Amino acid sequence: MPFDIPTELDSLYQHIDKVILSRQHPVTGLFPASTSINNHGDYTDAWVRDNVYSIQAVWALSLAYKRASNPDNRAHELEYACIKMMRGLLFAMMRQSHKVETFKDSLDPIDALHAKYDTKTGLEVVADDAWGHLQIDATSLYLLTLAQMIKSGSSLIYSRDEFNFIQNLIYYISRTYRTPDFGIWERGNKVNNGKAEINASSVGMAKAAMEALDGLNLFGEHGPEWAVVHSFADAVARAGSVLESLLPKESRSKEVDGALLSIISYPAFAVNDEKLKRRTRQEVLDKLGGNYGCKRFLLDGHQTVIEDHSRIYYEYDELINFEHIESEWPLFFTYLYIDRLFARDWESANYYRYRLESLMVEKDGERLLPELYYVPEELILAEKAAPGSQPREANDNLPLVWAQSLYLVGRMLDDELITTEDLDPLGLHKKQHIQRNVNISMVLLAKNNKIKQQLLDAGCLCQTVDEIAPIQIITSEQLIELYRNVGASKPLGLSGRPSRALNSLAIAQPFVVNEQRCLCLSWFQNEDRDYRKTDPALFEQHIRNELSVISDSWYYPANAVFAILIDEALAEMTGASGLFDFIRRLQKREFSEFRVLPQSAKNAFKSGSRRLMNFDMPAGHKLGTQLPVYEAPWPISGAVDRTTYDYQHWSISQLIQHLQELPTLEDATEILLQLGRRQALHEQVTELHDAPITVRNVLDSVYTNALIHRNWYCVRQLYSMMLKPTTDMATHAAEITVRQRVLIIGQRTAQQLSITTPLHQNEVFKAIAQSSDSLLAQVVYHELLAITGTLMKIHPEYFAGVRTIRLHNLGLLCAHKFIGDDQCDNIDVIKTLASRSPMELYETLRRVLIEKHKEFTHVVASVRYHQRVDSQAGRTKDIDWFEWRTGQGLITKLPEAMLLQLWDSLAQTNRIVFGDPQSNTILDSKRTLSSMTPGEDTFAHLIETLTSDIAPSWYKCLIFEGLYAFIQFCQKHPNGEFIDEVNLPVLVSKAAMDHVKQYKTDHPEVDNYDMALDEFAQLTPNKVNHYLSWAVTKLHSQQRHTHKKT
């Protein structure tokens, strides 16, 4: 090494002591973000994020001193400066434990922990509603740093209540994937209007924090067992999948952001996909990179000289004024510097070190990094004309301690005073590159000996529930209740984990609860009596999905444990033998994609990643297996009864009497529906062994009978009286909305409900209930939601380009598949779907999505490249193009490539009219171009909103084909400006008329030929595109001619 290590360490110590440690408050241990007070704000408060980043250099130097055998005995001093700051923030946040408790359930920004505190006291400095406090990335960064410091040997947590608070912070951040926050720049939407968004940088930092703390003992390696943090692998996996769906974008309004550098590499290392990491880094460099650092995001007006300091928000129309003159931050070069060092890319690391050092400003003998560089007012026009050509000036905030600290971390790493393992003792950066082969211990259980014998006869290895004692079997609902105790603290007013769903990964572990050993059944085997669990084919699909999720996302070194139970309802179903054969093949490892190990409950418990829970429970309390109880089938007639009864006019007593007279299954179902509508489920029907049998008991019994006979229409009708809010409702809806999709429930516009953000299960249930007056329709919508959410999670590629999910439209497409397109005019969608088995509905919807995706891709490509679709070999010759357009209009796709082409075309017209000019269907090109950027999701959702009410669906498809024709014209004629608006409905009508004229010219022998629009929709896409392109060209010529005359 070319320098003397003690001398270099001393030089760094003197610099860090003067520039960073001198700012630390002697009582609270907190740091002000800056000593600056200017027209941009008062920076003397202690921001959580700035404090954690500011201490990074101090921590790194303490590690460097330890590595060098601690010359000058400074390691202890530096380490305790870090501990003092971390505990100062801990105390500040613990004073707001009531907010943590409230926020866990509400997810309301008003209940969030504060983003900054008084440096001198650690108390609040600004009101709950006076700041964008909900900044989950900051809380997560604190937790991530806490984990790394504890892993490196520092002692930060001193009591059980402190541990419980940290455990509750895990609950606080665990739903970041579905929680809009104000983000790293504190103001939410890029217009600074305080509208929160789901931010990729927050999701990524939360993922890293949860993974870092999972299984970590906060008291160190030799701490008590109760001090081990419970994170939840499902939350980590879901955050990871949502993060990958967001990147390289930051949020709906920001198509890219410099903050993403903090999650693709140090300190979060949150992205496992190497290609996505490279793509995101390149997007930041290409769109935000400059000579003085990187911009925060496009059209960012912060601290530009033309920013209006009298207000904190921007007008949409003024954003374009900031184009090309956004402030550039050296801070982002520090992330890139450290990133390249971790990647061992020495050449690039040297480049960023050189750039950073050239951007430093000397003050009081120290070379410091300013917060940002801005374009002086007199150079704005020149910079806009030639971006990157003009010199910039540093602002007065010198240094930005956050940036200075990260530069010093990089320098110590670069000079080999510390290693990447020192900075990341948890090894998160290594986990990014590890591909693990996951072993899954599969425990097959039979509810009783009779079912066990069935399984053994089928060649399956199994045990009964009684045989595995003293190991207990619990359901996911029981586990949810147990977790309500983990992290509870009476002194702090904290409960444990909220009652939220626990999914595949969280329950694939053995548990020890107050010394009782437990295995948990898969979440789809919960305690309710959902009919979908008793369809053997769908049960098999659930197993496949669960094994796939575990195989893809399991990150523990021990085996995953997958326990399933076969009960009497499932064992008696037609098709159960097929399920048993599948299980047998699984156990024999005939499926290469799954590494399944059939094991006894005892051996699976030993090989799993064990979780311990210890808390006070009532004396003598024992965990017991809580499973659904199916009533014995109610006596039902198998005869065909063609008699029609008008049950709605019968009295309750008449209905109950008829229920006892051996009715058919259909009659019994209708009687029970009538009794349910009259709130008579509590009425007594008869007695058995001196015990009353109520209508509710009969309902359960008839439901069992309908299941056994696979009468799915009756099953769903009866289940409509059992439907209630469940955690999976919220989970499935969230799977859709967190991926920036809009979920619409209902058929008629008046009853349609739009869901854009994740909701509580009660709110989802209410939305489904309000979407239709039919209880049967509500059951079907619930099922469609479950299937769509599952497919969105397992196969997100099926929804490529789809921005809005309309459940009724998906159901309509499935119904067409079931009965044929030629019979769909008077289709009863709900009745058609309700008559099919759950697996038929699941598989049909899956096939519909695959087919629509393939058809769309093929036809768009053929139109784009002017190929002749109807001359292609294969089945495209036989397509009914009217039905094709009907289907495409039901699932509107807006691929990124088309949106970028549309964006480039907007400059050539003032307005585009998509529908009725009197309604909200007009796109204002100037406003759009001045307030958005081409890659942001806000633009995609604008197009979706403008076209959402166009009907019927085949006509909506024609409108989009007209839009394609307009885009094609603009690409061919980049200087071809439309003087007036481009009215797509008019274009479509004129194209149809042109076809009629052409047909008459080509076929003069045909008299009185005319064509309606629906007949025009029967032409191939190439023919329609031909006439639409012709109509666009004529429109352009007419507008130019009219303009010249005036």
XYZ file of C-alpha atoms in Angstrom, residues 239-817:
579
model
C -41.547 -6.393 -1.993
C -39.021 -7.953 -4.360
C -41.582 -8.822 -7.028
C -43.243 -5.396 -6.803
C -39.829 -3.744 -6.961
C -38.981 -5.656 -10.130
C -42.317 -4.648 -11.662
C -41.594 -0.960 -10.896
C -37.964 -0.733 -11.985
C -36.391 1.068 -13.725
C -39.127 3.548 -12.833
C -39.334 5.145 -9.402
C -43.066 5.825 -9.214
C -46.125 6.618 -11.258
C -44.989 10.229 -11.853
C -41.211 9.659 -11.990
C -39.982 7.455 -14.788
C -36.517 7.324 -13.224
C -34.880 8.707 -10.079
C -31.325 8.971 -8.764
C -32.563 7.478 -5.490
C -32.696 4.089 -7.221
C -28.909 3.927 -7.001
C -29.261 3.373 -3.245
C -31.243 0.164 -3.697
C -29.583 -1.524 -6.673
C -26.272 -1.473 -4.794
C -24.944 -0.117 -1.478
C -26.475 0.107 1.050
C -29.593 -1.955 0.217
C -28.503 -4.482 -2.443
C -32.218 -5.083 -2.953
C -32.301 -6.220 -6.596
C -31.354 -9.806 -7.420
C -31.809 -9.607 -11.174
C -28.434 -8.567 -12.585
C -29.882 -7.456 -15.929
C -32.458 -5.276 -14.180
C -29.736 -3.741 -12.008
C -27.683 -2.843 -15.065
C -30.723 -1.508 -16.898
C -31.744 0.659 -13.943
C -28.208 2.030 -13.491
C -28.010 2.821 -17.182
C -31.417 4.540 -17.149
C -30.200 6.794 -14.327
C -26.987 7.632 -16.183
C -28.645 8.140 -19.575
C -31.563 10.266 -18.401
C -30.223 11.960 -15.264
C -26.434 11.923 -15.533
C -24.503 15.159 -15.973
C -21.120 16.764 -15.490
C -21.806 17.720 -11.869
C -23.611 14.612 -10.679
C -27.097 13.306 -11.449
C -30.454 15.013 -11.449
C -32.900 13.716 -8.861
C -35.586 13.145 -11.513
C -36.757 14.681 -14.767
C -38.464 18.106 -14.634
C -37.255 18.633 -11.047
C -37.411 22.342 -10.262
C -35.822 22.145 -6.793
C -33.339 24.990 -6.261
C -33.307 26.066 -9.877
C -33.100 29.852 -10.160
C -36.526 30.035 -11.822
C -38.286 28.133 -9.011
C -40.988 30.135 -7.235
C -39.970 29.970 -3.559
C -43.284 31.412 -2.385
C -44.996 28.019 -2.803
C -43.871 24.440 -2.303
C -45.846 22.969 -5.207
C -45.621 23.431 -8.966
C -48.299 23.997 -11.550
C -48.460 21.165 -14.064
C -47.890 23.524 -16.972
C -44.666 24.961 -15.519
C -42.770 21.681 -15.206
C -41.550 21.948 -18.782
C -39.681 25.121 -17.758
C -37.257 22.985 -15.728
C -36.370 20.700 -18.635
C -32.572 20.379 -19.045
C -31.789 22.755 -16.173
C -32.627 20.440 -13.267
C -30.072 20.730 -10.447
C -27.293 18.121 -10.501
C -26.257 16.417 -7.254
C -22.702 15.107 -6.623
C -24.365 12.836 -4.038
C -25.284 10.338 -6.743
C -21.676 9.978 -7.859
C -20.894 8.740 -4.327
C -23.371 5.875 -4.752
C -21.878 5.051 -8.149
C -18.356 5.204 -6.661
C -19.175 2.673 -3.931
C -21.200 0.554 -6.360
C -18.223 0.184 -8.706
C -15.956 -0.716 -5.790
C -18.306 -3.513 -4.731
C -18.350 -4.663 -8.373
C -14.512 -4.557 -8.437
C -14.733 -2.294 -11.475
C -11.612 -0.326 -10.587
C -11.517 1.813 -13.722
C -15.035 3.158 -13.256
C -14.444 3.583 -9.502
C -11.377 5.707 -10.228
C -13.446 7.772 -12.657
C -16.119 8.568 -10.063
C -13.528 9.303 -7.395
C -11.839 11.759 -9.760
C -15.173 13.376 -10.657
C -16.160 13.743 -7.004
C -12.863 15.276 -5.999
C -13.057 17.705 -8.915
C -16.478 18.859 -7.699
C -15.313 19.630 -4.155
C -15.216 23.156 -2.828
C -12.567 24.186 -0.300
C -13.746 25.754 2.917
C -11.748 26.288 6.127
C -8.991 24.103 4.746
C -11.295 21.142 4.010
C -12.411 19.928 0.604
C -16.176 19.474 0.732
C -18.993 18.256 -1.521
C -21.807 20.778 -2.015
C -25.425 19.693 -2.011
C -25.990 20.487 -5.687
C -24.964 22.503 -8.716
C -27.443 24.767 -10.514
C -27.515 26.667 -13.812
C -27.082 30.461 -13.322
C -29.954 32.513 -14.680
C -27.957 34.103 -17.490
C -26.972 30.680 -18.849
C -30.393 29.014 -18.815
C -31.247 29.597 -22.485
C -27.855 28.338 -23.635
C -28.132 25.230 -21.417
C -31.611 24.473 -22.755
C -30.346 24.819 -26.318
C -27.378 22.496 -25.682
C -27.847 20.427 -22.476
C -24.608 19.917 -20.568
C -22.765 22.734 -22.316
C -22.800 25.410 -19.610
C -20.867 25.719 -16.323
C -22.882 25.409 -13.124
C -22.455 26.887 -9.677
C -22.539 25.178 -6.278
C -25.272 26.158 -3.852
C -24.582 27.388 -0.321
C -25.292 24.099 1.486
C -21.678 23.044 2.041
C -21.104 20.270 2.711
C -24.062 17.981 2.204
C -22.869 15.748 5.053
C -24.776 12.807 3.611
C -22.722 13.029 0.395
C -19.454 13.776 2.200
C -19.927 10.736 4.422
C -20.577 8.359 1.516
C -17.566 9.724 -0.373
C -15.395 8.967 2.657
C -16.831 5.448 2.897
C -15.906 4.903 -0.731
C -12.428 6.314 -0.205
C -11.757 3.979 2.747
C -12.986 1.043 0.685
C -10.925 2.171 -2.309
C -7.776 2.538 -0.196
C -8.356 -0.926 1.311
C -8.685 0.386 4.840
C -11.928 -1.617 5.029
C -13.449 -4.409 2.945
C -16.869 -4.969 1.420
C -17.440 -7.605 4.145
C -16.771 -4.941 6.802
C -19.403 -2.646 5.272
C -21.872 -5.464 4.687
C -21.280 -8.104 7.380
C -24.726 -9.567 6.680
C -23.597 -10.369 3.155
C -26.548 -8.799 1.346
C -24.355 -8.028 -1.654
C -23.462 -11.711 -1.945
C -27.087 -12.837 -1.748
C -27.746 -10.876 -4.936
C -25.745 -13.449 -6.865
C -26.599 -16.697 -5.060
C -28.785 -19.203 -6.894
C -29.997 -21.748 -4.328
C -31.492 -25.173 -4.847
C -34.361 -25.172 -2.359
C -35.270 -28.414 -0.599
C -38.914 -28.657 0.474
C -39.865 -31.117 3.217
C -43.369 -32.247 2.360
C -45.584 -33.545 5.154
C -48.771 -35.252 3.990
C -51.450 -35.630 6.656
C -54.754 -37.491 6.700
C -57.568 -36.325 8.939
C -58.389 -39.887 10.013
C -57.423 -43.527 9.452
C -59.990 -44.053 6.708
C -58.485 -41.264 4.613
C -54.980 -42.470 5.470
C -55.816 -45.858 3.999
C -57.098 -44.202 0.815
C -53.802 -42.363 0.481
C -51.736 -45.468 1.212
C -53.730 -47.400 -1.399
C -52.860 -44.630 -3.863
C -49.155 -45.040 -3.062
C -48.769 -41.894 -0.927
C -46.685 -41.703 2.242
C -48.732 -40.081 4.995
C -49.584 -39.828 8.699
C -52.770 -39.005 10.551
C -53.076 -35.871 12.630
C -53.162 -38.012 15.794
C -50.020 -39.958 14.843
C -47.719 -36.931 14.783
C -48.338 -36.000 18.440
C -46.926 -34.204 20.378
C -46.428 -32.048 17.277
C -49.557 -30.013 16.710
C -51.056 -28.946 13.393
C -52.252 -25.355 13.282
C -53.896 -23.308 10.552
C -52.701 -20.002 9.130
C -55.503 -18.237 11.056
C -54.168 -19.648 14.326
C -50.666 -18.536 13.410
C -51.963 -15.053 12.653
C -53.468 -14.912 16.153
C -50.227 -16.150 17.735
C -48.234 -13.429 16.018
C -50.478 -10.813 17.600
C -48.388 -11.434 20.724
C -44.943 -11.095 19.115
C -43.612 -7.609 19.804
C -46.373 -6.647 22.235
C -45.302 -4.136 24.894
C -47.710 -2.716 27.473
C -45.328 0.089 28.580
C -45.093 1.309 24.975
C -48.739 0.645 24.129
C -47.780 -1.758 21.369
C -49.604 -4.884 20.275
C -47.984 -7.505 18.081
C -48.463 -8.203 14.417
C -51.774 -6.999 12.924
C -54.236 -9.636 11.729
C -52.994 -9.922 8.167
C -52.642 -12.903 5.889
C -49.620 -15.169 6.269
C -48.732 -16.787 2.981
C -46.538 -19.463 1.479
C -43.130 -18.603 2.916
C -44.066 -17.388 6.388
C -45.828 -20.639 7.256
C -43.304 -22.989 5.612
C -41.398 -23.262 8.876
C -41.729 -25.261 12.092
C -42.780 -23.250 15.141
C -42.162 -23.633 18.855
C -44.841 -21.737 20.767
C -44.223 -21.721 24.520
C -42.410 -25.058 24.116
C -45.231 -26.579 22.032
C -44.007 -27.823 18.649
C -46.217 -26.955 15.683
C -46.444 -27.292 11.930
C -48.698 -24.955 9.976
C -50.953 -25.970 7.105
C -50.684 -24.080 3.852
C -52.656 -20.815 3.779
C -55.155 -22.170 1.222
C -56.224 -24.736 3.841
C -57.602 -22.175 6.227
C -60.496 -22.713 8.579
C -63.297 -21.449 6.369
C -65.307 -23.697 4.070
C -64.406 -22.128 0.742
C -65.660 -24.455 -2.012
C -62.501 -23.866 -4.069
C -60.497 -25.949 -1.585
C -62.557 -29.041 -2.358
C -61.980 -29.106 -6.105
C -59.197 -31.710 -6.416
C -57.906 -30.274 -9.705
C -57.683 -26.748 -8.281
C -56.175 -28.128 -5.069
C -53.426 -29.648 -7.212
C -52.894 -26.287 -8.929
C -52.628 -24.598 -5.532
C -49.933 -27.084 -4.535
C -48.016 -26.389 -7.746
C -48.284 -22.627 -7.209
C -47.159 -22.880 -3.598
C -44.169 -25.062 -4.406
C -43.233 -22.679 -7.197
C -43.369 -19.635 -4.888
C -41.300 -21.399 -2.218
C -38.741 -22.621 -4.751
C -38.341 -19.131 -6.244
C -38.233 -17.063 -3.063
C -36.951 -19.170 -0.154
C -33.730 -17.659 1.262
C -33.182 -19.566 4.516
C -30.416 -22.194 4.671
C -32.710 -24.832 6.245
C -35.450 -26.709 4.383
C -38.864 -25.247 3.757
C -41.702 -27.286 5.298
C -44.877 -27.751 3.273
C -47.716 -29.438 5.162
C -51.041 -30.365 3.577
C -54.071 -32.106 5.023
C -56.551 -34.312 3.195
C -59.959 -34.160 4.877
C -63.176 -36.021 4.221
C -64.684 -33.365 1.937
C -61.685 -33.490 -0.384
C -61.222 -37.259 -0.176
C -64.844 -37.918 -1.227
C -64.780 -35.613 -4.235
C -64.842 -36.966 -7.747
C -61.338 -36.514 -9.068
C -59.620 -37.103 -5.726
C -57.764 -40.067 -7.242
C -56.100 -37.733 -9.728
C -54.938 -35.491 -6.865
C -53.589 -38.479 -4.934
C -51.681 -39.655 -8.008
C -50.142 -36.188 -8.370
C -49.053 -36.267 -4.710
C -47.550 -39.723 -5.204
C -45.528 -38.481 -8.162
C -44.409 -35.447 -6.153
C -43.170 -37.691 -3.373
C -41.314 -39.825 -5.906
C -39.667 -36.629 -7.251
C -41.014 -37.054 -10.771
C -41.248 -33.263 -11.218
C -37.809 -31.817 -11.901
C -38.850 -28.254 -11.097
C -39.516 -29.113 -7.438
C -37.018 -30.600 -4.949
C -39.638 -32.249 -2.724
C -38.542 -34.532 0.124
C -41.392 -36.624 1.596
C -40.826 -36.627 5.355
C -42.554 -37.450 8.604
C -43.671 -34.519 10.701
C -40.881 -35.249 13.195
C -38.098 -35.215 10.595
C -39.512 -32.189 8.799
C -39.572 -30.327 12.099
C -35.881 -31.113 12.632
C -34.813 -30.050 9.133
C -36.818 -26.807 8.987
C -35.954 -23.219 9.844
C -37.397 -23.132 13.355
C -39.241 -20.091 14.758
C -39.651 -19.557 18.495
C -42.414 -17.624 20.228
C -42.645 -17.088 23.963
C -45.366 -15.016 25.560
C -47.933 -15.185 28.338
C -50.926 -17.405 27.665
C -53.803 -18.502 29.916
C -52.831 -21.278 32.331
C -53.282 -24.716 30.845
C -53.828 -23.312 27.345
C -52.910 -25.799 24.649
C -52.752 -25.264 20.958
C -55.148 -27.538 19.147
C -55.889 -28.268 15.533
C -58.806 -26.187 14.274
C -60.149 -27.568 11.018
C -63.402 -27.088 9.099
C -66.214 -29.354 10.215
C -68.502 -30.575 7.445
C -72.039 -31.444 8.442
C -73.432 -34.845 7.380
C -75.254 -34.474 4.033
C -78.907 -33.432 4.368
C -81.393 -35.920 2.907
C -81.843 -34.909 -0.719
C -83.918 -36.496 -3.461
C -82.040 -37.676 -6.512
C -85.217 -37.731 -8.587
C -85.882 -35.133 -11.249
C -88.663 -32.867 -10.032
C -90.053 -30.726 -12.831
C -92.552 -29.019 -10.513
C -92.035 -25.257 -10.293
C -92.550 -23.667 -6.881
C -92.961 -19.960 -6.238
C -90.963 -19.961 -2.991
C -90.823 -16.205 -2.616
C -94.503 -16.180 -1.649
C -94.208 -19.014 0.881
C -94.077 -18.375 4.599
C -91.004 -19.280 6.631
C -92.806 -22.230 8.210
C -93.859 -23.533 4.782
C -90.288 -23.280 3.538
C -88.923 -25.119 6.576
C -91.591 -27.807 6.243
C -90.736 -28.379 2.567
C -87.052 -28.561 3.473
C -87.823 -31.715 5.466
C -89.747 -33.408 2.642
C -86.801 -34.781 0.666
C -86.446 -31.868 -1.773
C -84.112 -31.966 -4.743
C -80.736 -30.261 -4.339
C -81.906 -27.355 -6.494
C -85.115 -26.936 -4.453
C -83.244 -27.142 -1.146
C -80.842 -24.497 -2.405
C -83.636 -22.142 -3.431
C -85.453 -22.648 -0.103
C -82.288 -21.851 1.845
C -81.686 -18.746 -0.273
C -85.221 -17.574 0.515
C -84.701 -18.218 4.242
C -81.375 -16.397 4.100
C -82.961 -13.340 2.471
C -85.515 -13.288 5.317
C -82.801 -13.487 8.009
C -84.214 -16.854 9.156
C -81.009 -18.925 9.388
C -81.435 -19.133 13.175
C -84.876 -20.774 12.903
C -85.147 -24.353 14.187
C -85.897 -27.052 11.591
C -85.943 -30.179 13.766
C -84.135 -31.903 16.627
C -81.483 -34.597 16.748
C -80.585 -36.262 20.071
C -82.405 -33.434 21.897
C -80.212 -30.854 20.125
C -81.896 -28.285 17.860
C -80.995 -28.297 14.172
C -81.287 -24.813 12.722
C -81.547 -23.580 9.163
C -77.847 -22.703 9.460
C -77.053 -26.372 10.204
C -79.115 -27.450 7.221
C -77.333 -24.876 5.047
C -73.970 -26.367 6.014
C -75.291 -29.877 5.374
C -76.808 -29.102 1.956
C -73.599 -27.252 1.053
C -71.647 -30.447 1.819
C -74.080 -32.418 -0.334
C -73.687 -29.976 -3.237
C -69.895 -30.253 -2.960
C -69.983 -34.058 -3.068
C -72.245 -33.976 -6.131
C -70.077 -31.261 -7.766
C -73.133 -29.128 -8.434
C -71.077 -25.944 -8.608
C -74.000 -23.667 -9.353
C -75.760 -24.718 -6.143
C -72.448 -24.667 -4.274
C -71.821 -21.043 -5.192
C -75.407 -20.036 -4.455
C -75.162 -21.552 -0.985
C -71.694 -20.116 -0.403
C -73.083 -16.650 -1.114
C -74.707 -16.859 2.340
C -71.349 -17.765 3.944
C -69.217 -15.164 2.134
C -67.374 -12.859 4.502
C -64.256 -10.660 4.460
C -61.051 -12.686 4.433
C -57.406 -11.684 4.431
C -56.905 -13.261 1.018
C -59.395 -10.783 -0.513
C -57.083 -7.920 0.381
C -54.013 -9.897 -0.678
C -55.359 -10.689 -4.155
C -56.492 -7.096 -4.721
C -53.107 -5.815 -3.577
C -51.281 -8.149 -5.989
C -53.017 -6.201 -8.766
C -52.873 -2.611 -7.552
C -49.282 -2.586 -6.297
C -48.182 -3.344 -9.851
C -49.667 0.005 -10.909
C -52.866 -1.558 -12.286
C -56.381 -0.263 -11.751
C -58.914 -2.863 -10.608
C -62.541 -2.321 -11.641
C -65.308 -4.441 -10.122
C -68.855 -4.560 -11.464
C -70.716 -4.620 -14.777
C -72.941 -1.571 -14.997
C -71.146 1.778 -15.008
C -73.283 3.097 -12.162
C -72.181 0.257 -9.894
C -68.594 -0.097 -11.072
C -65.975 0.543 -8.422
C -62.394 1.451 -9.235
C -59.597 0.359 -6.875
C -56.199 1.993 -7.419
C -54.475 1.350 -4.109
C -54.445 -1.633 -1.727
C -57.406 -1.771 0.629
C -58.266 -3.520 3.873
C -60.176 -6.787 3.491
C -63.370 -5.171 4.775
C -63.118 -2.453 2.122
C -62.557 -5.001 -0.647
C -65.548 -7.004 0.599
C -67.652 -3.847 0.641
C -66.556 -2.935 -2.882
C -67.575 -6.359 -4.183
C -70.897 -6.138 -2.327
C -71.636 -2.710 -3.837
C -70.736 -3.828 -7.349
C -73.824 -6.013 -7.746
C -77.136 -6.692 -6.046
C -76.741 -10.375 -6.857
C -75.118 -12.453 -4.118
C -74.128 -15.018 -6.734
C -72.376 -12.330 -8.772
C -70.472 -11.267 -5.670
C -69.235 -14.839 -5.185
C -68.124 -15.017 -8.824
C -66.366 -11.635 -8.620
C -64.602 -12.809 -5.485
C -63.437 -15.914 -7.348
C -62.339 -13.946 -10.419
C -60.416 -11.598 -8.130
C -58.684 -14.552 -6.469
C -57.706 -16.092 -9.813
C -56.512 -12.776 -11.251
C -54.479 -11.946 -8.160
C -52.906 -15.395 -8.186
C -52.011 -15.188 -11.886
C -50.670 -11.670 -11.458
C -48.345 -13.006 -8.774
C -47.302 -16.223 -10.532
C -47.393 -15.052 -14.169
C -47.145 -11.238 -14.362
C -46.171 -11.537 -18.027
C -49.787 -12.444 -18.864
C -50.734 -8.842 -18.050
C -48.009 -7.099 -20.063
C -49.385 -3.795 -21.354
C -52.656 -4.130 -19.412
C -53.226 -1.085 -17.198
C -56.806 -1.730 -16.080
C -58.234 -5.051 -14.893
C -62.017 -5.224 -15.352
C -63.279 -8.345 -13.602
C -66.564 -8.455 -15.484
C -64.784 -8.275 -18.834
C -62.527 -11.149 -17.828
C -65.611 -13.115 -16.844
C -67.287 -12.288 -20.149
C -64.295 -13.609 -22.087
C -64.380 -16.821 -20.052
C -68.106 -17.202 -20.661
C -67.500 -16.860 -24.404
C -65.033 -19.719 -24.148
